Amino acid sequence: MSWIIGAVIIIAIALTYVELGAMFPESGGMSKYAQYSHGPMLGFIAAWANWISLVTLVPMEAVAAVQYMSSWPWKWANWTHYFMQGGNITTPGLLVVFAFMIIFTLINFWSIKIMTHFTNLISVFKVLLPTITIIMLFASSFHPANFGHDVKTFMPYGSRAIFEAASGAGIIMSYDAFQTIINIGGELKNPRKNIIRGVLISMLVTAAIYILLQIAFIGAVDPAMIAKNSWHGINFASPFADIAILLGINWLVILLYMDAFVSPFGTGVAFVATASRALAAMTHTKHLPAWLGRLNRRYLVPRFAMIADLILAMILVSVFRNWNLLATVITCATLIAYLTGPVTTITLRKIAPDLDRPYKPGYMRWFAPLTFVLTSLAIYWTMWPTTIQVILVIVLGIPIYFYYEVKYQKRNFKSQFKHAAWLLGYLVFISIMSYCGSDGFGGQNWISYPWDFLVISIASLLFYKFAINSGLEKIDSAARKVNEKIKLEED
């Protein structure tokens, strides 16, 4: 259920960004859209939050690869067992993480073609092996009784646990790769069509694989193990490989251990591309040093941004050596950035109805506020104190914005604050709700479950309305130029 809910939320968010990406196919586009509808301050806050999540994703994938290496069962791989201790990366493991991140960066260093060829090769492996695993687990051992015979046995820890897992276990984050397609939109062939196809097809395929994997896993567990220890007692170091060992499917065990290493490796390479373009795009508004956005003349890739991201990623993983903590931080920061997607989509329809929109579904009028509410709930699920910690990191970017505004731009702060006030107010609200909410989400239980969900849903709709009414009177001129340019090129 958690995987289904995670898929629904991210697919809903992705649909709002598909409309924006098809309108404005440009590198690092997701760092610019909020500025087009609400001005530079909101654009910077959203871009900063998104960039933080992307930079954190790179070390997290490297940590995942090393964590799986440390569980290799073969004698020749005993040296890898020292990479993890108590769920944290050790110093030898950290050095391997650094090496992986350097490789991720180098693969991206020479043009988008090398990166896409590499990730295409990895993607075949990432789709084929899970599909084989699903088939083999269904064919070898499937116990329908493991799903329970009533609501209580189907959800032994209550409905709240479903939502706790959706954000806290990294499930929502697992669907996040759709933004890679949008952020390299300016480098795609026929971007307006391929952005739509790429996002929708990849999201549906990913959701199907993830959900079927969970069904196959639950059904494959020996009922005797559940009867003896309950589900809390099921604790595998490498779940699918361990299930395959118990079932005696040795060839699948080898493939699964390989995939557990290869899959995070492939994802890390893709997110180096996304993070560097997000950072480079932020320099276009003159709120970060211009050299960070400089492109290599021959390969047209933002190498300085890649190096800056690599250094920051190394610092982050040196401080946060736990995969689960990194995953929760990423989820919270990403979702805060994604709040602007449905708002920007509808605001642009309001202030610039004449823009060319290759993808313009009629349902977006009611779908956008629903997406805003779902995103708000998912932010809340990341739990106190992660919510306030991530919000503070996002707020730390605001002094950087003001410094460059005072030094170079010298624009009207009052006007900028007017367009961004809804998000600043929202961050205060969700911080308070996270602290006051139910204890299952780390709060004080002053507003218990499910009343906390109701309060957040109603307040989110009010903030959504506030956000739409806070839009610019007319669209940012840079957005109109991008939209007109791509239409002329395709014509």
CSV table of C-alpha atoms in Angstrom, one decimal:
chain,number,residue,atom,x,y,z
A,1,MET,CA,0.0,0.0,0.0
A,2,SER,CA,2.9,2.4,0.8
A,3,TRP,CA,4.4,1.8,-2.7
A,4,ILE,CA,1.0,2.4,-4.4
A,5,ILE,CA,0.5,5.6,-2.4
A,6,GLY,CA,4.1,6.7,-3.3
A,7,ALA,CA,3.5,6.1,-6.9
A,8,VAL,CA,0.2,8.0,-6.9
A,9,ILE,CA,1.8,11.1,-5.3
A,10,ILE,CA,4.9,11.2,-7.5
A,11,ILE,CA,2.9,10.5,-10.7
A,12,ALA,CA,0.5,13.3,-9.8
A,13,ILE,CA,3.5,15.7,-9.3
A,14,ALA,CA,5.2,14.5,-12.5
A,15,LEU,CA,2.0,15.3,-14.5
A,16,THR,CA,2.2,19.0,-13.5
A,17,TYR,CA,5.8,19.1,-14.4
A,18,VAL,CA,5.3,17.4,-17.8
A,19,GLU,CA,3.1,20.4,-18.8
A,20,LEU,CA,5.9,22.8,-17.7
A,21,GLY,CA,8.7,20.7,-19.2
A,22,ALA,CA,7.0,20.5,-22.6
A,23,MET,CA,6.4,24.3,-22.6
A,24,PHE,CA,10.0,25.1,-21.5
A,25,PRO,CA,12.4,22.3,-22.6
A,26,GLU,CA,15.7,23.7,-21.2
A,27,SER,CA,18.6,22.3,-19.1
A,28,GLY,CA,17.9,22.6,-15.4
A,29,GLY,CA,14.3,23.6,-16.1
A,30,MET,CA,12.9,22.7,-12.7
A,31,SER,CA,15.2,25.3,-11.2
A,32,LYS,CA,13.4,28.0,-13.3
A,33,TYR,CA,9.7,27.3,-13.5
A,34,ALA,CA,8.7,28.9,-10.2
A,35,GLN,CA,10.4,32.2,-11.2
A,36,TYR,CA,8.4,32.3,-14.4
A,37,SER,CA,5.1,32.5,-12.5
A,38,HIS,CA,6.0,34.1,-9.1
A,39,GLY,CA,9.3,36.0,-9.5
A,40,PRO,CA,12.9,35.5,-8.5
A,41,MET,CA,12.6,35.0,-4.7
A,42,LEU,CA,10.2,32.1,-5.0
A,43,GLY,CA,12.2,30.7,-7.9
A,44,PHE,CA,15.4,30.8,-5.9
A,45,ILE,CA,13.8,29.1,-2.8
A,46,ALA,CA,12.3,26.3,-4.9
A,47,ALA,CA,15.5,25.8,-6.9
A,48,TRP,CA,17.6,25.8,-3.8
A,49,ALA,CA,15.4,23.1,-2.1
A,50,ASN,CA,15.5,21.0,-5.3
A,51,TRP,CA,19.2,21.3,-5.6
A,52,ILE,CA,19.8,20.3,-2.0
A,53,SER,CA,17.8,17.1,-2.6
A,54,LEU,CA,19.6,16.3,-5.8
A,55,VAL,CA,23.1,16.8,-4.3
A,56,THR,CA,22.1,14.5,-1.4
A,57,LEU,CA,20.9,11.8,-3.8
A,58,VAL,CA,24.4,11.3,-5.3
A,59,PRO,CA,26.1,10.2,-2.0
A,60,MET,CA,23.0,8.3,-1.0
A,61,GLU,CA,23.2,6.1,-4.1
A,62,ALA,CA,26.9,5.6,-3.5
A,63,VAL,CA,26.2,4.6,0.1
A,64,ALA,CA,23.5,2.2,-1.2
A,65,ALA,CA,26.0,0.5,-3.6
A,66,VAL,CA,28.6,0.1,-0.8
A,67,GLN,CA,25.9,-1.1,1.7
A,68,TYR,CA,24.9,-3.9,-0.7
A,69,MET,CA,28.6,-4.7,-1.3
A,70,SER,CA,29.1,-5.2,2.4
A,71,SER,CA,26.4,-7.9,2.4
A,72,TRP,CA,28.1,-10.1,-0.3
A,73,PRO,CA,28.1,-13.6,1.1
A,74,TRP,CA,31.2,-15.0,-0.8
A,75,LYS,CA,34.5,-15.7,0.9
A,76,TRP,CA,36.5,-13.7,-1.6
A,77,ALA,CA,34.3,-10.7,-0.6
A,78,ASN,CA,34.9,-10.8,3.1
A,79,TRP,CA,36.9,-7.6,2.9
A,80,THR,CA,33.7,-5.7,2.0
A,81,HIS,CA,32.0,-6.6,5.3
A,82,TYR,CA,34.0,-3.8,7.0
A,83,PHE,CA,32.3,-1.1,5.0
A,84,MET,CA,29.3,-1.0,7.3
A,85,GLN,CA,28.9,-1.0,11.1
A,86,GLY,CA,25.6,-0.5,12.9
A,87,GLY,CA,23.9,0.7,9.7
A,88,ASN,CA,26.5,3.5,9.2
A,89,ILE,CA,29.4,3.7,6.7
A,90,THR,CA,32.8,3.1,8.2
A,91,THR,CA,35.9,5.1,7.2
A,92,PRO,CA,37.1,2.3,4.7
A,93,GLY,CA,33.5,2.3,3.3
A,94,LEU,CA,33.5,6.1,3.1
A,95,LEU,CA,36.6,6.0,0.9
A,96,VAL,CA,34.8,3.6,-1.5
A,97,VAL,CA,31.8,6.0,-1.5
A,98,PHE,CA,34.1,8.8,-2.5
A,99,ALA,CA,35.6,6.7,-5.3
A,100,PHE,CA,32.1,5.9,-6.6
A,101,MET,CA,31.1,9.5,-6.6
A,102,ILE,CA,34.2,10.5,-8.5
A,103,ILE,CA,33.4,7.8,-11.1
A,104,PHE,CA,29.7,9.1,-11.3
A,105,THR,CA,31.1,12.6,-12.1
A,106,LEU,CA,33.7,11.5,-14.6
A,107,ILE,CA,31.1,9.6,-16.6
A,108,ASN,CA,29.2,12.9,-16.9
A,109,PHE,CA,32.3,14.9,-17.6
A,110,TRP,CA,32.4,14.2,-21.4
A,111,SER,CA,29.0,15.1,-22.9
A,112,ILE,CA,25.4,14.0,-22.3
A,113,LYS,CA,25.8,11.2,-24.9
A,114,ILE,CA,28.3,9.1,-22.8
A,115,MET,CA,26.0,9.5,-19.7
A,116,THR,CA,22.9,8.5,-21.6
A,117,HIS,CA,24.6,5.5,-23.3
A,118,PHE,CA,25.8,4.3,-19.9
A,119,THR,CA,22.4,4.8,-18.2
A,120,ASN,CA,20.6,3.1,-21.1
A,121,LEU,CA,22.8,0.0,-20.6
A,122,ILE,CA,22.2,0.0,-16.9
A,123,SER,CA,18.5,0.6,-17.4
A,124,VAL,CA,18.1,-2.7,-19.4
A,125,PHE,CA,19.7,-4.5,-16.4
A,126,LYS,CA,17.5,-2.6,-13.9
A,127,VAL,CA,14.3,-3.5,-15.7
A,128,LEU,CA,15.1,-7.0,-16.9
A,129,LEU,CA,16.4,-8.5,-13.5
A,130,PRO,CA,13.5,-7.2,-11.4
A,131,THR,CA,11.1,-8.7,-14.0
A,132,ILE,CA,12.8,-12.1,-13.8
A,133,THR,CA,12.8,-11.9,-10.0
A,134,ILE,CA,9.0,-11.2,-10.0
A,135,ILE,CA,8.4,-14.2,-12.3
A,136,MET,CA,10.6,-16.6,-10.3
A,137,LEU,CA,9.2,-15.7,-6.9
A,138,PHE,CA,5.6,-16.1,-8.1
A,139,ALA,CA,6.5,-19.4,-9.8
A,140,SER,CA,8.7,-20.8,-6.9
A,141,SER,CA,6.9,-19.8,-3.8
A,142,PHE,CA,3.7,-17.7,-3.4
A,143,HIS,CA,1.5,-17.9,-0.3
A,144,PRO,CA,-1.6,-15.7,-0.6
A,145,ALA,CA,-2.3,-16.2,3.1
A,146,ASN,CA,0.6,-14.0,3.9
A,147,PHE,CA,-1.5,-11.0,2.9
A,148,GLY,CA,-4.0,-11.7,5.7
A,149,HIS,CA,-7.6,-12.7,5.8
A,150,ASP,CA,-9.1,-9.4,7.1
A,151,VAL,CA,-8.2,-5.7,7.6
A,152,LYS,CA,-6.4,-6.4,10.9
A,153,THR,CA,-4.1,-9.1,9.5
A,154,PHE,CA,-3.6,-7.2,6.2
A,155,MET,CA,-2.5,-4.1,8.1
A,156,PRO,CA,-1.2,-5.5,11.4
A,157,TYR,CA,0.3,-2.2,12.5
A,158,GLY,CA,-2.7,0.0,11.5
A,159,SER,CA,-3.2,2.3,8.5
A,160,ARG,CA,-0.9,5.0,9.9
A,161,ALA,CA,2.1,2.7,9.4
A,162,ILE,CA,1.4,2.8,5.6
A,163,PHE,CA,2.0,6.6,5.5
A,164,GLU,CA,4.9,6.4,7.9
A,165,ALA,CA,6.7,4.1,5.5
A,166,ALA,CA,5.8,6.1,2.3
A,167,SER,CA,8.3,8.9,3.2
A,168,GLY,CA,10.4,7.5,6.1
A,169,ALA,CA,11.5,4.3,4.2
A,170,GLY,CA,12.5,6.2,1.1
A,171,ILE,CA,9.6,4.9,-1.0
A,172,ILE,CA,8.5,8.3,-2.4
A,173,MET,CA,12.2,9.1,-3.1
A,174,SER,CA,12.5,5.9,-5.1
A,175,TYR,CA,10.1,7.3,-7.8
A,176,ASP,CA,11.9,10.6,-8.1
A,177,ALA,CA,14.0,10.0,-11.2
A,178,PHE,CA,11.4,11.5,-13.5
A,179,GLN,CA,12.9,15.0,-13.0
A,180,THR,CA,16.2,13.8,-14.8
A,181,ILE,CA,14.2,13.8,-18.1
A,182,ILE,CA,12.9,17.3,-17.5
A,183,ASN,CA,16.2,18.8,-16.3
A,184,ILE,CA,18.0,17.7,-19.4
A,185,GLY,CA,15.1,18.7,-21.7
A,186,GLY,CA,17.3,21.3,-23.5
A,187,GLU,CA,19.6,18.5,-24.6
A,188,LEU,CA,17.0,16.0,-25.9
A,189,LYS,CA,16.0,15.5,-29.5
A,190,ASN,CA,12.4,16.5,-30.2
A,191,PRO,CA,12.1,17.6,-26.5
A,192,ARG,CA,8.5,18.5,-26.4
A,193,LYS,CA,7.3,15.0,-27.4
A,194,ASN,CA,10.1,13.1,-25.7
A,195,ILE,CA,9.6,14.8,-22.3
A,196,ILE,CA,6.0,13.7,-22.3
A,197,ARG,CA,6.7,10.2,-23.5
A,198,GLY,CA,9.8,9.8,-21.3
A,199,VAL,CA,8.2,10.8,-18.0
A,200,LEU,CA,4.8,9.1,-18.5
A,201,ILE,CA,6.2,5.7,-19.7
A,202,SER,CA,9.1,5.6,-17.2
A,203,MET,CA,6.8,6.4,-14.3
A,204,LEU,CA,4.2,3.7,-15.2
A,205,VAL,CA,6.9,1.1,-15.8
A,206,THR,CA,8.7,1.9,-12.6
A,207,ALA,CA,5.4,1.8,-10.5
A,208,ALA,CA,4.5,-1.5,-12.0
A,209,ILE,CA,7.9,-3.1,-11.2
A,210,TYR,CA,8.1,-1.7,-7.7
A,211,ILE,CA,4.6,-2.8,-6.7
A,212,LEU,CA,4.8,-6.3,-8.2
A,213,LEU,CA,8.2,-6.7,-6.5
A,214,GLN,CA,6.5,-6.0,-3.1
A,215,ILE,CA,3.7,-8.4,-3.8
A,216,ALA,CA,6.1,-11.1,-4.9
A,217,PHE,CA,8.3,-10.6,-1.8
A,218,ILE,CA,5.3,-10.7,0.7
A,219,GLY,CA,4.0,-13.8,-1.0
A,220,ALA,CA,7.4,-15.6,-1.1
A,221,VAL,CA,8.2,-15.3,2.7
A,222,ASP,CA,7.8,-18.7,4.5
A,223,PRO,CA,4.5,-18.5,6.5
A,224,ALA,CA,6.4,-20.5,9.3
A,225,MET,CA,8.8,-17.5,9.7
A,226,ILE,CA,5.9,-15.1,10.0
A,227,ALA,CA,4.1,-17.3,12.5
A,228,LYS,CA,7.3,-17.6,14.6
A,229,ASN,CA,8.5,-14.0,14.6
A,230,SER,CA,5.7,-11.9,13.0
A,231,TRP,CA,6.5,-9.4,10.3
A,232,HIS,CA,8.8,-7.5,12.8
A,233,GLY,CA,11.0,-10.5,12.9
A,234,ILE,CA,11.6,-10.6,9.1
A,235,ASN,CA,14.9,-8.8,8.9
A,236,PHE,CA,17.0,-9.7,5.8
A,237,ALA,CA,20.3,-8.0,5.0
A,238,SER,CA,19.6,-8.2,1.2
A,239,PRO,CA,15.8,-9.1,1.1
A,240,PHE,CA,15.3,-10.5,-2.4
A,241,ALA,CA,18.7,-12.3,-2.5
A,242,ASP,CA,18.0,-13.8,0.9
A,243,ILE,CA,14.6,-15.1,-0.2
A,244,ALA,CA,16.2,-16.6,-3.3
A,245,ILE,CA,18.8,-18.4,-1.1
A,246,LEU,CA,16.0,-19.8,1.1
A,247,LEU,CA,14.2,-21.0,-2.1
A,248,GLY,CA,17.5,-22.5,-3.5
A,249,ILE,CA,17.5,-20.3,-6.7
A,250,ASN,CA,21.3,-19.9,-6.7
A,251,TRP,CA,21.7,-18.3,-10.1
A,252,LEU,CA,19.2,-15.7,-9.2
A,253,VAL,CA,21.1,-15.0,-6.0
A,254,ILE,CA,24.2,-14.0,-7.9
A,255,LEU,CA,22.2,-11.8,-10.3
A,256,LEU,CA,20.4,-10.1,-7.4
A,257,TYR,CA,23.6,-9.3,-5.6
A,258,MET,CA,25.0,-7.8,-8.8
A,259,ASP,CA,21.8,-5.8,-9.4
A,260,ALA,CA,21.8,-4.4,-5.8
A,261,PHE,CA,25.2,-2.9,-6.7
A,262,VAL,CA,24.6,-1.9,-10.3
A,263,SER,CA,21.2,-0.2,-9.8
A,264,PRO,CA,22.3,2.5,-7.3
A,265,PHE,CA,25.4,3.0,-9.4
A,266,GLY,CA,23.3,3.8,-12.5
A,267,THR,CA,21.0,6.1,-10.6
A,268,GLY,CA,24.0,8.0,-9.1
A,269,VAL,CA,25.4,8.7,-12.6
A,270,ALA,CA,22.0,10.0,-13.8
A,271,PHE,CA,21.6,12.3,-10.7
A,272,VAL,CA,25.1,13.9,-11.2
A,273,ALA,CA,23.8,15.1,-14.5
A,274,THR,CA,20.6,16.4,-13.0
A,275,ALA,CA,22.2,18.1,-9.9
A,276,SER,CA,24.8,19.9,-12.0
A,277,ARG,CA,22.3,21.3,-14.4
A,278,ALA,CA,20.1,22.4,-11.6
A,279,LEU,CA,23.0,24.3,-10.0
A,280,ALA,CA,24.1,25.7,-13.4
A,281,ALA,CA,20.5,26.9,-14.0
A,282,MET,CA,20.4,28.8,-10.7
A,283,THR,CA,23.3,31.0,-11.9
A,284,HIS,CA,21.2,32.4,-14.7
A,285,THR,CA,19.2,34.5,-12.3
A,286,LYS,CA,22.5,36.0,-10.9
A,287,HIS,CA,22.1,34.7,-7.4
A,288,LEU,CA,25.1,32.5,-7.5
A,289,PRO,CA,28.6,33.0,-9.0
A,290,ALA,CA,28.4,32.9,-12.8
A,291,TRP,CA,31.4,30.5,-13.2
A,292,LEU,CA,29.3,27.7,-11.6
A,293,GLY,CA,27.1,27.8,-14.7
A,294,ARG,CA,29.9,28.0,-17.3
A,295,LEU,CA,29.6,25.2,-19.9
A,296,ASN,CA,32.6,23.3,-21.4
A,297,ARG,CA,33.0,24.7,-24.9
A,298,ARG,CA,33.5,21.3,-26.5
A,299,TYR,CA,31.0,19.1,-24.7
A,300,LEU,CA,28.6,21.7,-23.4
A,301,VAL,CA,28.4,20.3,-19.9
A,302,PRO,CA,28.6,22.3,-16.7
A,303,ARG,CA,31.8,20.9,-15.4
A,304,PHE,CA,32.3,23.5,-12.6
A,305,ALA,CA,28.9,22.8,-11.3
A,306,MET,CA,29.7,19.1,-11.3
A,307,ILE,CA,32.9,19.6,-9.3
A,308,ALA,CA,31.1,21.9,-6.8
A,309,ASP,CA,28.4,19.2,-6.3
A,310,LEU,CA,31.0,16.5,-5.8
A,311,ILE,CA,32.8,18.5,-3.1
A,312,LEU,CA,29.5,19.2,-1.3
A,313,ALA,CA,28.3,15.6,-1.7
A,314,MET,CA,31.6,14.4,-0.1
A,315,ILE,CA,31.0,16.7,2.9
A,316,LEU,CA,27.4,15.6,3.3
A,317,VAL,CA,28.2,11.9,3.3
A,318,SER,CA,31.0,12.5,5.8
A,319,VAL,CA,28.5,14.0,8.2
A,320,PHE,CA,25.4,11.8,7.4
A,321,ARG,CA,26.7,8.2,7.0
A,322,ASN,CA,23.3,6.5,7.3
A,323,TRP,CA,21.2,5.7,4.2
A,324,ASN,CA,17.9,6.1,5.9
A,325,LEU,CA,18.7,9.6,7.2
A,326,LEU,CA,19.9,10.7,3.8
A,327,ALA,CA,16.7,9.3,2.2
A,328,THR,CA,14.4,11.1,4.6
A,329,VAL,CA,16.3,14.4,4.1
A,330,ILE,CA,16.1,14.0,0.3
A,331,THR,CA,12.3,13.2,0.4
A,332,CYS,CA,11.5,16.3,2.5
A,333,ALA,CA,13.6,18.7,0.5
A,334,THR,CA,12.4,17.4,-2.8
A,335,LEU,CA,8.7,17.6,-1.9
A,336,ILE,CA,9.0,21.2,-0.7
A,337,ALA,CA,10.5,22.1,-4.1
A,338,TYR,CA,7.7,20.1,-5.8
A,339,LEU,CA,5.0,22.2,-4.0
A,340,THR,CA,5.6,24.9,-6.6
A,341,GLY,CA,4.8,22.6,-9.6
A,342,PRO,CA,1.0,22.5,-9.4
A,343,VAL,CA,1.0,26.2,-8.4
A,344,THR,CA,3.1,27.3,-11.3
A,345,THR,CA,1.2,25.2,-13.8
A,346,ILE,CA,-2.2,26.8,-12.9
A,347,THR,CA,-0.8,30.3,-12.4
A,348,LEU,CA,0.8,30.3,-15.9
A,349,ARG,CA,-2.5,29.2,-17.4
A,350,LYS,CA,-4.0,32.2,-15.7
A,351,ILE,CA,-1.4,34.9,-16.6
A,352,ALA,CA,-0.2,33.5,-20.0
A,353,PRO,CA,-3.0,31.5,-21.6
A,354,ASP,CA,-1.5,32.2,-25.1
A,355,LEU,CA,1.7,30.2,-24.5
A,356,ASP,CA,2.1,27.1,-26.7
A,357,ARG,CA,1.3,24.0,-24.6
A,358,PRO,CA,2.0,20.6,-26.2
A,359,TYR,CA,0.5,18.9,-23.1
A,360,LYS,CA,-2.6,20.7,-21.6
A,361,PRO,CA,-5.0,18.2,-19.9
A,362,GLY,CA,-8.4,19.6,-19.0
A,363,TYR,CA,-8.4,17.9,-15.6
A,364,MET,CA,-5.5,20.0,-14.3
A,365,ARG,CA,-7.9,22.6,-12.8
A,366,TRP,CA,-8.9,20.1,-10.0
A,367,PHE,CA,-5.9,17.9,-10.3
A,368,ALA,CA,-3.4,20.6,-9.3
A,369,PRO,CA,-4.9,21.4,-5.9
A,370,LEU,CA,-5.3,17.7,-5.2
A,371,THR,CA,-1.6,17.2,-6.0
A,372,PHE,CA,-0.7,20.1,-3.7
A,373,VAL,CA,-2.6,18.5,-0.8
A,374,LEU,CA,-1.0,15.1,-1.4
A,375,THR,CA,2.5,16.7,-1.5
A,376,SER,CA,1.8,18.5,1.8
A,377,LEU,CA,0.8,15.2,3.5
A,378,ALA,CA,3.9,13.5,2.2
A,379,ILE,CA,6.1,16.3,3.6
A,380,TYR,CA,4.4,15.8,7.0
A,381,TRP,CA,5.1,12.0,6.7
A,382,THR,CA,8.9,12.7,6.7
A,383,MET,CA,8.5,13.3,10.5
A,384,TRP,CA,9.7,15.7,13.1
A,385,PRO,CA,12.5,16.7,13.5
A,386,THR,CA,13.5,16.0,9.9
A,387,THR,CA,10.9,18.5,8.7
A,388,ILE,CA,12.3,21.4,10.6
A,389,GLN,CA,15.9,20.5,10.0
A,390,VAL,CA,15.4,20.4,6.2
A,391,ILE,CA,13.4,23.6,6.3
A,392,LEU,CA,16.2,25.4,8.2
A,393,VAL,CA,18.7,24.2,5.5
A,394,ILE,CA,16.4,25.7,2.8
A,395,VAL,CA,16.0,28.9,4.8
A,396,LEU,CA,19.8,29.2,5.0
A,397,GLY,CA,19.8,29.8,1.2
A,398,ILE,CA,17.8,33.0,1.6
A,399,PRO,CA,20.7,35.2,2.9
A,400,ILE,CA,22.7,34.1,-0.2
A,401,TYR,CA,19.8,35.3,-2.4
A,402,PHE,CA,19.6,38.7,-0.6
A,403,TYR,CA,23.4,39.2,-0.9
A,404,TYR,CA,23.3,38.9,-4.7
A,405,GLU,CA,20.1,40.9,-4.9
A,406,VAL,CA,21.6,43.8,-3.0
A,407,LYS,CA,24.9,43.6,-4.8
A,408,TYR,CA,23.7,43.2,-8.4
A,409,GLN,CA,19.9,43.3,-8.9
A,410,LYS,CA,18.6,46.0,-6.5
A,411,ARG,CA,15.0,45.1,-7.1
A,412,ASN,CA,11.9,45.8,-5.0
A,413,PHE,CA,12.0,43.4,-2.1
A,414,LYS,CA,8.5,44.2,-1.1
A,415,SER,CA,7.1,43.1,-4.4
A,416,GLN,CA,9.3,39.9,-4.4
A,417,PHE,CA,8.1,39.0,-0.9
A,418,LYS,CA,4.5,39.5,-1.9
A,419,HIS,CA,4.9,36.7,-4.6
A,420,ALA,CA,6.8,34.4,-2.3
A,421,ALA,CA,5.0,35.0,1.0
A,422,TRP,CA,2.7,32.0,0.5
A,423,LEU,CA,5.6,29.5,0.6
A,424,LEU,CA,7.3,31.1,3.6
A,425,GLY,CA,4.0,31.0,5.4
A,426,TYR,CA,3.5,27.4,4.4
A,427,LEU,CA,6.9,26.4,5.8
A,428,VAL,CA,6.1,27.9,9.1
A,429,PHE,CA,2.7,26.1,9.1
A,430,ILE,CA,4.1,22.7,8.2
A,431,SER,CA,6.8,23.0,10.8
A,432,ILE,CA,4.3,23.8,13.6
A,433,MET,CA,2.0,20.9,12.4
A,434,SER,CA,4.9,18.5,12.3
A,435,TYR,CA,5.7,19.3,16.0
A,436,CYS,CA,2.1,19.3,17.1
A,437,GLY,CA,0.9,16.3,15.0
A,438,SER,CA,0.6,12.6,15.9
A,439,ASP,CA,3.4,10.8,17.7
A,440,GLY,CA,3.7,8.3,14.8
A,441,PHE,CA,5.1,11.1,12.7
A,442,GLY,CA,7.4,12.4,15.5
A,443,GLY,CA,5.0,15.0,16.9
A,444,GLN,CA,3.6,15.7,20.4
A,445,ASN,CA,0.3,14.1,19.5
A,446,TRP,CA,-1.6,17.3,20.3
A,447,ILE,CA,-3.4,16.7,17.0
A,448,SER,CA,-3.8,12.9,16.7
A,449,TYR,CA,-4.1,10.7,13.6
A,450,PRO,CA,-6.2,11.0,11.4
A,451,TRP,CA,-7.3,14.6,12.4
A,452,ASP,CA,-3.8,15.8,11.6
A,453,PHE,CA,-4.4,14.7,8.0
A,454,LEU,CA,-7.6,16.7,7.9
A,455,VAL,CA,-6.1,19.9,9.3
A,456,ILE,CA,-3.2,19.7,6.8
A,457,SER,CA,-5.5,19.0,3.9
A,458,ILE,CA,-7.8,22.0,4.6
A,459,ALA,CA,-4.8,24.4,5.3
A,460,SER,CA,-3.1,23.2,2.1
A,461,LEU,CA,-6.1,24.1,0.0
A,462,LEU,CA,-6.1,27.6,1.6
A,463,PHE,CA,-2.3,28.0,0.9
A,464,TYR,CA,-2.9,26.8,-2.7
A,465,LYS,CA,-5.5,29.5,-3.2
A,466,PHE,CA,-3.2,32.1,-1.7
A,467,ALA,CA,-0.3,30.9,-4.0
A,468,ILE,CA,-2.4,31.2,-7.2
A,469,ASN,CA,-3.5,34.7,-6.2
A,470,SER,CA,0.1,35.7,-5.5
A,471,GLY,CA,1.3,35.1,-9.0
A,472,LEU,CA,2.9,37.7,-11.3
A,473,GLU,CA,0.7,40.0,-13.3
A,474,LYS,CA,2.4,38.9,-16.4
A,475,ILE,CA,4.8,36.0,-17.2
A,476,ASP,CA,8.6,36.4,-16.9
A,477,SER,CA,9.9,37.5,-20.3
A,478,ALA,CA,12.6,34.8,-20.3
A,479,ALA,CA,9.9,32.1,-20.2
A,480,ARG,CA,8.1,33.5,-23.2
A,481,LYS,CA,11.4,33.6,-25.2
A,482,VAL,CA,12.1,29.9,-24.4
A,483,ASN,CA,8.5,28.9,-25.4
A,484,GLU,CA,8.6,30.9,-28.7
A,485,LYS,CA,12.1,29.7,-29.5
A,486,ILE,CA,11.4,26.0,-29.2
A,487,LYS,CA,8.2,26.3,-31.2
A,488,LEU,CA,10.0,28.1,-34.1
A,489,GLU,CA,12.7,25.4,-34.0
A,490,GLU,CA,10.2,22.6,-34.3
A,491,ASP,CA,8.2,24.4,-37.0
